[in-house]
Short mmCIF file of C-alpha atoms and ligand atoms in Angstrom, two decimals:
data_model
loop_
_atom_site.label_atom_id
_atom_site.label_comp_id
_atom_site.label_asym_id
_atom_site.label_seq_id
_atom_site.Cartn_x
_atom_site.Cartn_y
_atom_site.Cartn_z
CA UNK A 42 0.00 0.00 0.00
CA UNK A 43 1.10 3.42 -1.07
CA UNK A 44 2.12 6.08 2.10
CA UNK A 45 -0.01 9.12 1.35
CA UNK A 46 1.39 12.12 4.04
CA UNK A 47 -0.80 13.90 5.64
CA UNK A 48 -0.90 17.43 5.18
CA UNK A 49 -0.47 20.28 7.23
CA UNK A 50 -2.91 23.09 7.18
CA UNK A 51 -2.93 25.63 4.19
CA UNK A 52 -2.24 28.72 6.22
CA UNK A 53 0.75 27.69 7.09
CA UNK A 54 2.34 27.82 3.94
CA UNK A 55 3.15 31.57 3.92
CA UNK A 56 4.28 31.46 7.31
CA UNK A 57 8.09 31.88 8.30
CA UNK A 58 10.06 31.30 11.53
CA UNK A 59 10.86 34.60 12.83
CA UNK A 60 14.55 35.72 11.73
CA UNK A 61 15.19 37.23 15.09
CA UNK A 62 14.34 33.74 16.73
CA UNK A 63 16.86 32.04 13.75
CA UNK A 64 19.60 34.92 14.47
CA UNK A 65 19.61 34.36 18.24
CA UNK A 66 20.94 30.55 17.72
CA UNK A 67 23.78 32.44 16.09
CA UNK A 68 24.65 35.32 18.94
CA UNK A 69 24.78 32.94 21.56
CA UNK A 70 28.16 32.62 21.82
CA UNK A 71 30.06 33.34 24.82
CA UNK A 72 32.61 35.92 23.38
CA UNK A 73 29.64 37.77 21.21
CA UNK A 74 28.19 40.92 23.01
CA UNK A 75 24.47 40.17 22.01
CA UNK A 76 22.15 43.58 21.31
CA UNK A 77 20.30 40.92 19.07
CA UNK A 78 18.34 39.98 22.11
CA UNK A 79 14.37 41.45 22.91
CA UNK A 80 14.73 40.08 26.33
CA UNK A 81 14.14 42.06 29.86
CA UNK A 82 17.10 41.88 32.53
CA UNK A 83 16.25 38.77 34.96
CA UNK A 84 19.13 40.57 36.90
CA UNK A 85 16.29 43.12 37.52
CA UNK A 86 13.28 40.51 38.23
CA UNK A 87 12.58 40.13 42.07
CA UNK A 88 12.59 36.36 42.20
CA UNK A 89 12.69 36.52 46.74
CA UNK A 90 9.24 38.52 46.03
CA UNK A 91 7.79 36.40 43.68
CA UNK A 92 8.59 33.24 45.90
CA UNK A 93 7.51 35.00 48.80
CA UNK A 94 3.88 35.80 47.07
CA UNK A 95 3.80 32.52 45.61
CA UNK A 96 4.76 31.03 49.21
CA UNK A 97 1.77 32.65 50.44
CA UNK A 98 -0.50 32.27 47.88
CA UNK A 99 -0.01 28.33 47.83
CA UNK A 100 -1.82 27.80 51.45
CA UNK A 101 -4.67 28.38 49.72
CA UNK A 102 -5.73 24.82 48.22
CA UNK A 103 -7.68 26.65 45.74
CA UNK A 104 -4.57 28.19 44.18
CA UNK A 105 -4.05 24.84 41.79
CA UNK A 106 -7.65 24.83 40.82
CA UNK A 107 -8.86 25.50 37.58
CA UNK A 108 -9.99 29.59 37.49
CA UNK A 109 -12.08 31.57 35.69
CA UNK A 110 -11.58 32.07 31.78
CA UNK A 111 -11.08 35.71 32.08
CA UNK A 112 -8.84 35.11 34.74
CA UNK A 113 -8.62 34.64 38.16
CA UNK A 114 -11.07 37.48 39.86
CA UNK A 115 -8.60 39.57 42.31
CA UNK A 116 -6.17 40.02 39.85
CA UNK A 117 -8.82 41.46 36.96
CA UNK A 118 -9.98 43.58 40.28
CA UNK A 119 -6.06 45.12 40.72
CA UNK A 120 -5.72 45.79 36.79
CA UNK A 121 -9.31 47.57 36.59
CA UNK A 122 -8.27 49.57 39.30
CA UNK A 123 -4.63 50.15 37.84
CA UNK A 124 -6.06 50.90 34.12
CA UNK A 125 -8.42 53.12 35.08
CA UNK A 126 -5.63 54.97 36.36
CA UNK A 127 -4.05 55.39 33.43
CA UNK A 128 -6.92 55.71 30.96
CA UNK A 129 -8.33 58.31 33.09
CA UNK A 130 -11.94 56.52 33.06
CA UNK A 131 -13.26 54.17 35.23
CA UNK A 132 -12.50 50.73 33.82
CA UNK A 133 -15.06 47.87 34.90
CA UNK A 134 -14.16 44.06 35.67
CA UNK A 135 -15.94 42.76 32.94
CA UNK A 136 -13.95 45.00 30.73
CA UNK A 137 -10.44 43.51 32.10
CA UNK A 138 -9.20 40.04 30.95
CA UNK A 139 -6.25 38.30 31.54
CA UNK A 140 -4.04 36.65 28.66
CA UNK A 141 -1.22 34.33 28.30
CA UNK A 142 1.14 37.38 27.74
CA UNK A 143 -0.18 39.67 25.80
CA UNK A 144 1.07 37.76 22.53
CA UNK A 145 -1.83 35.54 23.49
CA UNK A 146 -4.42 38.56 23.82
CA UNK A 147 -2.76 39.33 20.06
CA UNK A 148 -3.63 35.71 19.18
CA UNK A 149 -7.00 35.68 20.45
CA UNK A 150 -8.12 38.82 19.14
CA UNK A 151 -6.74 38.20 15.43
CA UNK A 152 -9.22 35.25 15.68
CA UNK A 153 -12.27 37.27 16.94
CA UNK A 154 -11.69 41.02 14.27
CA UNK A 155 -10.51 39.22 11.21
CA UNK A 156 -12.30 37.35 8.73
CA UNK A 157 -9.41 36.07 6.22
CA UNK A 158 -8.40 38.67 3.94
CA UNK A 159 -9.56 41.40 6.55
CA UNK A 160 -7.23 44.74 5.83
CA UNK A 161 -4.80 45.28 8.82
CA UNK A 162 -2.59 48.21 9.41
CA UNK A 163 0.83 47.58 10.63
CA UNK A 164 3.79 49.90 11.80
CA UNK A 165 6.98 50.03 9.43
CA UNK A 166 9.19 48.37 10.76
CA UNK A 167 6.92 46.43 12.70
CA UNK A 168 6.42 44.06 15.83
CA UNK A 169 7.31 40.69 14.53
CA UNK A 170 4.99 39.22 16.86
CA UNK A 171 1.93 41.06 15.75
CA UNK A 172 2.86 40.30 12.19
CA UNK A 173 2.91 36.75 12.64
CA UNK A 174 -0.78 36.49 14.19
CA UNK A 175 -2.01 38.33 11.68
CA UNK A 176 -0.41 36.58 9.03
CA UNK A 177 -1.50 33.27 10.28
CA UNK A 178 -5.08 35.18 10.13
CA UNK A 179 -4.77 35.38 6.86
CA UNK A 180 -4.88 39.15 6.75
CA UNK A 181 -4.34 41.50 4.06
CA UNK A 182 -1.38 43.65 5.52
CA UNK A 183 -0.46 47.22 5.01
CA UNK A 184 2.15 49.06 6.61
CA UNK A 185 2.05 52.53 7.52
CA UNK A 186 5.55 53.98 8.17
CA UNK A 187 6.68 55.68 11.82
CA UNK A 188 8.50 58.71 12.28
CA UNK A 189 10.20 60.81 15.46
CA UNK A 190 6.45 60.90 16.32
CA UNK A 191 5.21 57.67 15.82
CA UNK A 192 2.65 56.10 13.33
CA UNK A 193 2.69 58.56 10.33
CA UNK A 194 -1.22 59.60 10.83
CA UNK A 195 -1.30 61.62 7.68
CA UNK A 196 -0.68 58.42 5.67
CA UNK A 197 -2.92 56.47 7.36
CA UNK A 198 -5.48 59.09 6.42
CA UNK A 199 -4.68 58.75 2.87
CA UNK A 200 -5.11 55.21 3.04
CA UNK A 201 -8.26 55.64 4.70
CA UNK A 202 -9.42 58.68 1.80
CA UNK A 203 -7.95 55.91 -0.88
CA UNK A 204 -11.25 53.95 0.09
CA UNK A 205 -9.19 51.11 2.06
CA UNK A 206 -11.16 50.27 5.12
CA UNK A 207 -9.29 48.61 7.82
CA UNK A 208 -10.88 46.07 10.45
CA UNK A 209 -7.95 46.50 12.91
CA UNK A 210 -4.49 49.05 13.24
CA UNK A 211 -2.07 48.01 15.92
CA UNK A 212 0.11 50.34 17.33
CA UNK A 213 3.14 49.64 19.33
CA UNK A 214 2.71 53.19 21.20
CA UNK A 215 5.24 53.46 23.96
CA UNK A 216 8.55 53.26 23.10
CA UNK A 217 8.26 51.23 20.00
CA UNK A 218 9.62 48.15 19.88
CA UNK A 219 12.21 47.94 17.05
CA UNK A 220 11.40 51.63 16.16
CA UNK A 221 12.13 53.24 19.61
CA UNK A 222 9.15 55.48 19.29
CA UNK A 223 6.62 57.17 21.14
CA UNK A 224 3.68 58.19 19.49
CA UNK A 225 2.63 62.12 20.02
CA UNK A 226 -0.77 62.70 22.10
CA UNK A 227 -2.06 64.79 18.72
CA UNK A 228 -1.45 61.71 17.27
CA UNK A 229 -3.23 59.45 19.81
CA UNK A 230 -6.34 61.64 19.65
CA UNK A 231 -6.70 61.92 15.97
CA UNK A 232 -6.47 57.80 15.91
CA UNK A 233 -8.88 57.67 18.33
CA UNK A 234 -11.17 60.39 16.52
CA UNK A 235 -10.40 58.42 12.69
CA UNK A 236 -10.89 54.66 14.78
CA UNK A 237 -14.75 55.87 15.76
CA UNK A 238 -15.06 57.66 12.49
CA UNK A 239 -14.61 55.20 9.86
CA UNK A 240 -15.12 51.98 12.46
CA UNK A 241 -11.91 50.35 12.88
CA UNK A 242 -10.57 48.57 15.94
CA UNK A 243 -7.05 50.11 17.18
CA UNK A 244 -5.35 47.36 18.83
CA UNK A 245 -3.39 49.87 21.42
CA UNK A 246 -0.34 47.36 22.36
CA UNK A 247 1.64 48.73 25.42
CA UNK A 248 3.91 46.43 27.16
CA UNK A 249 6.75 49.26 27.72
CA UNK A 250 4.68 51.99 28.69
CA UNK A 251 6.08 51.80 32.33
CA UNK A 252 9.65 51.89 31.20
CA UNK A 253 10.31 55.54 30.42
CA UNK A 254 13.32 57.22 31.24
CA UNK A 255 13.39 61.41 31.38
CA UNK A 256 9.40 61.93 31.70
CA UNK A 257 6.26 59.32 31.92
CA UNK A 258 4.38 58.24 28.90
CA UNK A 259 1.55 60.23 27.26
CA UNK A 260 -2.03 59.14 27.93
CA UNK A 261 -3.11 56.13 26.70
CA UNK A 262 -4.75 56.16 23.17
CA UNK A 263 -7.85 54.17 25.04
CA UNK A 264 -7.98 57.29 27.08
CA UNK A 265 -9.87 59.33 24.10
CA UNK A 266 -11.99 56.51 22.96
CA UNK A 267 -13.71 53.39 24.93
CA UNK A 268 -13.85 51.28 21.96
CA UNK A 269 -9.53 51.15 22.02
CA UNK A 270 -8.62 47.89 22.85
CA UNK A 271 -5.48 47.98 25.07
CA UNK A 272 -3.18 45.70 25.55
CA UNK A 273 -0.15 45.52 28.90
CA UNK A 274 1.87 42.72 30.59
CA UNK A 275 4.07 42.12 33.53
CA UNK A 276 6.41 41.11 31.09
CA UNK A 277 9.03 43.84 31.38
CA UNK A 278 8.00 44.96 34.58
CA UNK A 279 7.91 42.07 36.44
CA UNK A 280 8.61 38.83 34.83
CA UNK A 281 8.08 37.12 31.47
CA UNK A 282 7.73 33.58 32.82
CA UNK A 283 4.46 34.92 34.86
CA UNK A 284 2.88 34.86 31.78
CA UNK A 285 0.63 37.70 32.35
CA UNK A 286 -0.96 39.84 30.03
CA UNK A 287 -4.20 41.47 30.16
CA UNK A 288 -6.15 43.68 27.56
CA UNK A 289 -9.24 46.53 28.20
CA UNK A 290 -11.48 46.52 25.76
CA UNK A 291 -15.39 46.75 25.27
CA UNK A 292 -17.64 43.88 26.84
CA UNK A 293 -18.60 41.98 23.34
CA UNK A 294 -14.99 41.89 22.66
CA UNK A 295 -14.28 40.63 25.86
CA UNK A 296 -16.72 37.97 25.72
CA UNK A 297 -16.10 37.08 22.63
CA UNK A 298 -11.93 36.63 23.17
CA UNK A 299 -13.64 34.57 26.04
CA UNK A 300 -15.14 31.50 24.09
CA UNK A 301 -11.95 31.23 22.17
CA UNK A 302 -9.82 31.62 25.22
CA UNK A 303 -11.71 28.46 26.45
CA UNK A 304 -10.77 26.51 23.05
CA UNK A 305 -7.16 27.59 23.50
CA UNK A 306 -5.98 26.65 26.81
CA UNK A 307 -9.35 26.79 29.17
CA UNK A 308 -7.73 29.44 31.65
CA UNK A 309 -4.87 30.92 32.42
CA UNK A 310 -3.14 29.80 35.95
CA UNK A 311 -4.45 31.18 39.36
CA UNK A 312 -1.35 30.91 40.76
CA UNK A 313 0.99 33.37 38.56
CA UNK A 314 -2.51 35.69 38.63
CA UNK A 315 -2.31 35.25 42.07
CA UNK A 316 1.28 36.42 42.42
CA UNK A 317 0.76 38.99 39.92
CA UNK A 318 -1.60 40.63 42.02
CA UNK A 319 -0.05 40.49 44.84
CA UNK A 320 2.92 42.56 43.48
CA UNK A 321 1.17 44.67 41.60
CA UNK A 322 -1.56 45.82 44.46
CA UNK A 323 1.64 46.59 46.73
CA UNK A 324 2.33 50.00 44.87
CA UNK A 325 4.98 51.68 47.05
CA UNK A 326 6.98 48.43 46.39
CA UNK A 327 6.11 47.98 42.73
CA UNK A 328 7.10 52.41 42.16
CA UNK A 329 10.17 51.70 44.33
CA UNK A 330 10.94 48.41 41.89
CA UNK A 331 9.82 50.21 38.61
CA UNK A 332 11.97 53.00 39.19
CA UNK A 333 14.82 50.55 39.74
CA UNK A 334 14.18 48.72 36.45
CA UNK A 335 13.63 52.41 34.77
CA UNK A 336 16.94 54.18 35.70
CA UNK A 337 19.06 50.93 35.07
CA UNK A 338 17.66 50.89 31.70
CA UNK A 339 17.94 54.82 30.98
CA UNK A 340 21.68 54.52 32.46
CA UNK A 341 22.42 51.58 29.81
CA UNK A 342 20.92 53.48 26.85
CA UNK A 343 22.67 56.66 26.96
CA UNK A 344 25.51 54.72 27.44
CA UNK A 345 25.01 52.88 24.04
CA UNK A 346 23.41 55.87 22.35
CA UNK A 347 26.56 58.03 23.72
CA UNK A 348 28.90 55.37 22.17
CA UNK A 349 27.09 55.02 18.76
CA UNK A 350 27.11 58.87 18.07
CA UNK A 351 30.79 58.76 19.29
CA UNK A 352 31.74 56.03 16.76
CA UNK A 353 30.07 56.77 13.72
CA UNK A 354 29.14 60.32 14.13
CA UNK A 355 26.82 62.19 11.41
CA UNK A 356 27.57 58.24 9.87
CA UNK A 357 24.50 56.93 11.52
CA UNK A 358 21.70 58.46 13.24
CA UNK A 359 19.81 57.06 16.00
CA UNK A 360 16.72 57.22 18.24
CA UNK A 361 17.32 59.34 21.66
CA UNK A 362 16.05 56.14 23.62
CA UNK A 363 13.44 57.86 26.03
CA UNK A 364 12.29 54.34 27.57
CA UNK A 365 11.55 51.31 26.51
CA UNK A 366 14.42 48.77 25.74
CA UNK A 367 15.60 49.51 22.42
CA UNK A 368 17.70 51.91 20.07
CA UNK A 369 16.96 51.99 16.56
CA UNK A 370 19.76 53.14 14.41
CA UNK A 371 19.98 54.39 10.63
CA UNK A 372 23.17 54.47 8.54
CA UNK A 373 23.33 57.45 6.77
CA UNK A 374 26.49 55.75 4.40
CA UNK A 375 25.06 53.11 2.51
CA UNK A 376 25.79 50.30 5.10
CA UNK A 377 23.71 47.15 4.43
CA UNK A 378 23.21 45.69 7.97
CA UNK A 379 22.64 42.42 6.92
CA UNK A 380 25.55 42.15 5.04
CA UNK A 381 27.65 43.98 7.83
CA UNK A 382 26.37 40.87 10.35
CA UNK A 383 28.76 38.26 9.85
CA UNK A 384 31.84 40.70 9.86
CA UNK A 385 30.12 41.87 13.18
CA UNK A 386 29.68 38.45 14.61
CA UNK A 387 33.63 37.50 13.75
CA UNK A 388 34.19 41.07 15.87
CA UNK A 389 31.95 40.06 18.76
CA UNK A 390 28.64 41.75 18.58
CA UNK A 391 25.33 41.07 17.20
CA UNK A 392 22.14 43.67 16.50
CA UNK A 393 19.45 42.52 14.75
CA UNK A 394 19.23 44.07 10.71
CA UNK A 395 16.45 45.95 10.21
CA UNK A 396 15.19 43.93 7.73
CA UNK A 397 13.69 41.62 10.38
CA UNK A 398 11.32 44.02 11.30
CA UNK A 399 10.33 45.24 7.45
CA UNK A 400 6.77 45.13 5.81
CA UNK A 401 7.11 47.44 2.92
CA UNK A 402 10.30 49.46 3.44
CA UNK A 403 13.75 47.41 3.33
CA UNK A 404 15.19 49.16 6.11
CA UNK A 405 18.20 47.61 4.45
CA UNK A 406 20.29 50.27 6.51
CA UNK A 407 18.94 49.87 9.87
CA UNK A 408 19.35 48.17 13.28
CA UNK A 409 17.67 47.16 16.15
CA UNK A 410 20.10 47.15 19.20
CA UNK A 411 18.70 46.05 22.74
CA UNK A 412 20.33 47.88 25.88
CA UNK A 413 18.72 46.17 28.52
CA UNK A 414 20.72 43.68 29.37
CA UNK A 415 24.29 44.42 29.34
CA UNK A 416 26.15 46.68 31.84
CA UNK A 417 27.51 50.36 30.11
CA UNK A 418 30.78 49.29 30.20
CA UNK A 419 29.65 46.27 28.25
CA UNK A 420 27.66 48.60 25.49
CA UNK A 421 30.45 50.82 25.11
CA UNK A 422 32.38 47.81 23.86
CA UNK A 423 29.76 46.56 21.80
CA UNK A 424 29.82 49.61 19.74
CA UNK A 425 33.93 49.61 19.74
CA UNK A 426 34.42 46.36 18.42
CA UNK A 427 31.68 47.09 15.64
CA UNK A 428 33.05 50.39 14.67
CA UNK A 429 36.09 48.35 12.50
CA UNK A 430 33.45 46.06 11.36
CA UNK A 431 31.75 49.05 9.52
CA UNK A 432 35.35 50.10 8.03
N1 LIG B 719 3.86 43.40 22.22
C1 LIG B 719 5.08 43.89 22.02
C2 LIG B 719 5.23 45.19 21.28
C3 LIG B 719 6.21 43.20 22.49
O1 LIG B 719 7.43 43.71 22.26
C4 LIG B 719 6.02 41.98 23.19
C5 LIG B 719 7.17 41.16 23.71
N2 LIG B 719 8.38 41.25 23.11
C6 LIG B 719 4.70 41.51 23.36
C7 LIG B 719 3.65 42.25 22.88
C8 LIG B 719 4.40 40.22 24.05
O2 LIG B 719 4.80 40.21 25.37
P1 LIG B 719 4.19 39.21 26.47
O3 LIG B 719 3.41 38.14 25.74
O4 LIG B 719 5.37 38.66 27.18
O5 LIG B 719 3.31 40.05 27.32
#
């Protein structure tokens, strides 16, 4: 009897590992300074708190028990209270549920805006990890360029007077991961205003809001419109391996994310909820530990912002890092950064090319470099050794 293979689902045929995750194999090598990396500090993460809350959370038997889809109830009570906070509106329970990490909020939603072929607008460069949920959707996917002020508005508004008529724009608006970013407040409001005007969902995604360095964040985008779904995590403020993400948005969506959450994994765990809220609700500890995370960061990217402009002078420019935990860089002279890699590996450092983060430009010329988790001392060198690399 003939072997007939089975196949694997048709959507996954335009689907690609992401480069980043292929790229890291390569940098991790002892002797290579990595500023490939997209990962928080665990230096930073306050594992004795963490075992203390999960210490004290485990007496309760109900702890291991299965929890509520939405998540477990005391932590969705913390984040409503913490949200409406920063939205500046009174956020209800029923509005605030829990994710898997936010990527899994990204997930979940793609599944409950987008009918295949649904238009979605993208930053350029863009978050790799939004990209790949929606590609997996089977979206149609434009890209709308950033600038020193974020998502370039105006040409989102010529997209929209084109005729196109997006179901869902995601914007990465804190300190823009690769882009380094923040987008303006005129900016925020006039997405708002365009998302109620021509019906759109604006996925606001905002895991790095917490993170800035010389003055806090503008108001959220969900702060001038309820319908702004809003996306956060404990991920770089706490601790990736919590695995806690949450999103605001309006009740249908909410209940909606809710049946598919329960096809996806049931629920997420009570006990990292549990320990999540613990830290979270005690707020002179988590401003005392914030501020820790924030000024080691801001120390560690002037330091690599300082060196770059040292080394390569009007050669390159690059983003003034006001939070967040990246630099974005431009050559100015024609260097190709993937073609500068290996010659930068063989010297001892690794960024990530901006073509890793491309939709419609090349960025053929760019880089993203991470500063979080390297010591100044340890940047400075990074950008020394890759100096001679560039020639
Ligand atoms: N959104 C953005 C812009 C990110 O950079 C990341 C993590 N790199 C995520 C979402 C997902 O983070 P998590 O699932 O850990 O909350």
């Amino acid at each position: 009897m003939s072997l007939t293979t089975p196949a694997l689902a048709g959507k996954l045929s335009g689907l690609q590992s992401s480069a980043i995750r292929d790229l890291l194999k390569l940098t991790a090598r002892a002797e290579v300074i990595s500023l490939a990396g997209g990962l928080p500090d665990a230096a930073l993460m306050p594992r004795e708190r963490i075992a203390a809350a999960a210490e004290e959370a485990l007496r309760d038997p109900s702890v291991l028990q299965y929890t509520e889809s939405p998540g477990w109830p005391g932590l969705r009570e913390v984040l409503a209270a913490r949200e409406s906070a920063r939205i500046g509106r009174a956020v209800p329970v029923e509005d605030v549920f829990v994710t898997h990490g936010s990527q899994q909020a990204l997930s979940l939603l793609s599944e409950v805006l987008l009918d295949p072929g649904a238009l979605v607008i993208v930053e350029d460069p863009a978050y790799v990890g939004a990209l790949q949920v929606f590609r997996a959707a089977g979206a149609r996917i434009v890209a709308v360029p950033l600038d020193g002020d974020g998502m370039r508005l105006d040409l989102l508004e010529d997209l929209l007077a084109a005729g196109e008529r997006p179901a869902v724009v995601h914007t990465v608006s804190n300190f823009h991961n690769p882009g380094g970013v923040t987008l303006s407040p005129a900016r925020r409001q006039r997405l708002a205003e365009l998302s109620e005007a021509h019906g759109f969902w604006v996925i606001e995604d905002d895991p790095y809001g917490e993170l800035w360095f010389d003055r806090p964040a503008p108001a959220p985008v969900a702060s001038y419109s309820p319908q702004v779904i809003r996306l956060s995590s404990v991920s770089k403020i706490l601790a990736p391996s919590l695995r806690v993400g949450w999103m605001t948005a309006p009740d249908r969506v909410c209940r909606a994310v809710e049946l598919l959450k329960q096809g996806a994994d049931l629920c997420g765990s009570a006990l990292t909820h549990r320990i999540a809220a613990t830290l979270l609700a005690d707020t002179d500890w988590l401003t005392a530990h914030i501020t820790t995370v924030r000024t080691t960061y801001a120390t560690r990217a002037r330091a690599l912002v300082t060196a770059t402009r040292a080394a390569f002078g009007d050669r390159i420019h690059c983003t003034d890092a006001t939070g967040g935990m990246f630099v974005w860089a431009d050559f100015t002279d024609g260097t190709d950064t993937a073609t500068l890699l290996p010659a930068a590996l063989d010297a001892g450092v690794a960024y990530v090319p901006g073509a890793a983060f491309a939709v419609s430009d090349a960025y053929r010329h760019s880089m993203r470099m991470c500063f979080t988790t390297a010591d100044e001392a340890t940047l400075t060198e990074a950008i020394t050794r890759l100096s001679p690399a560039v020639g």
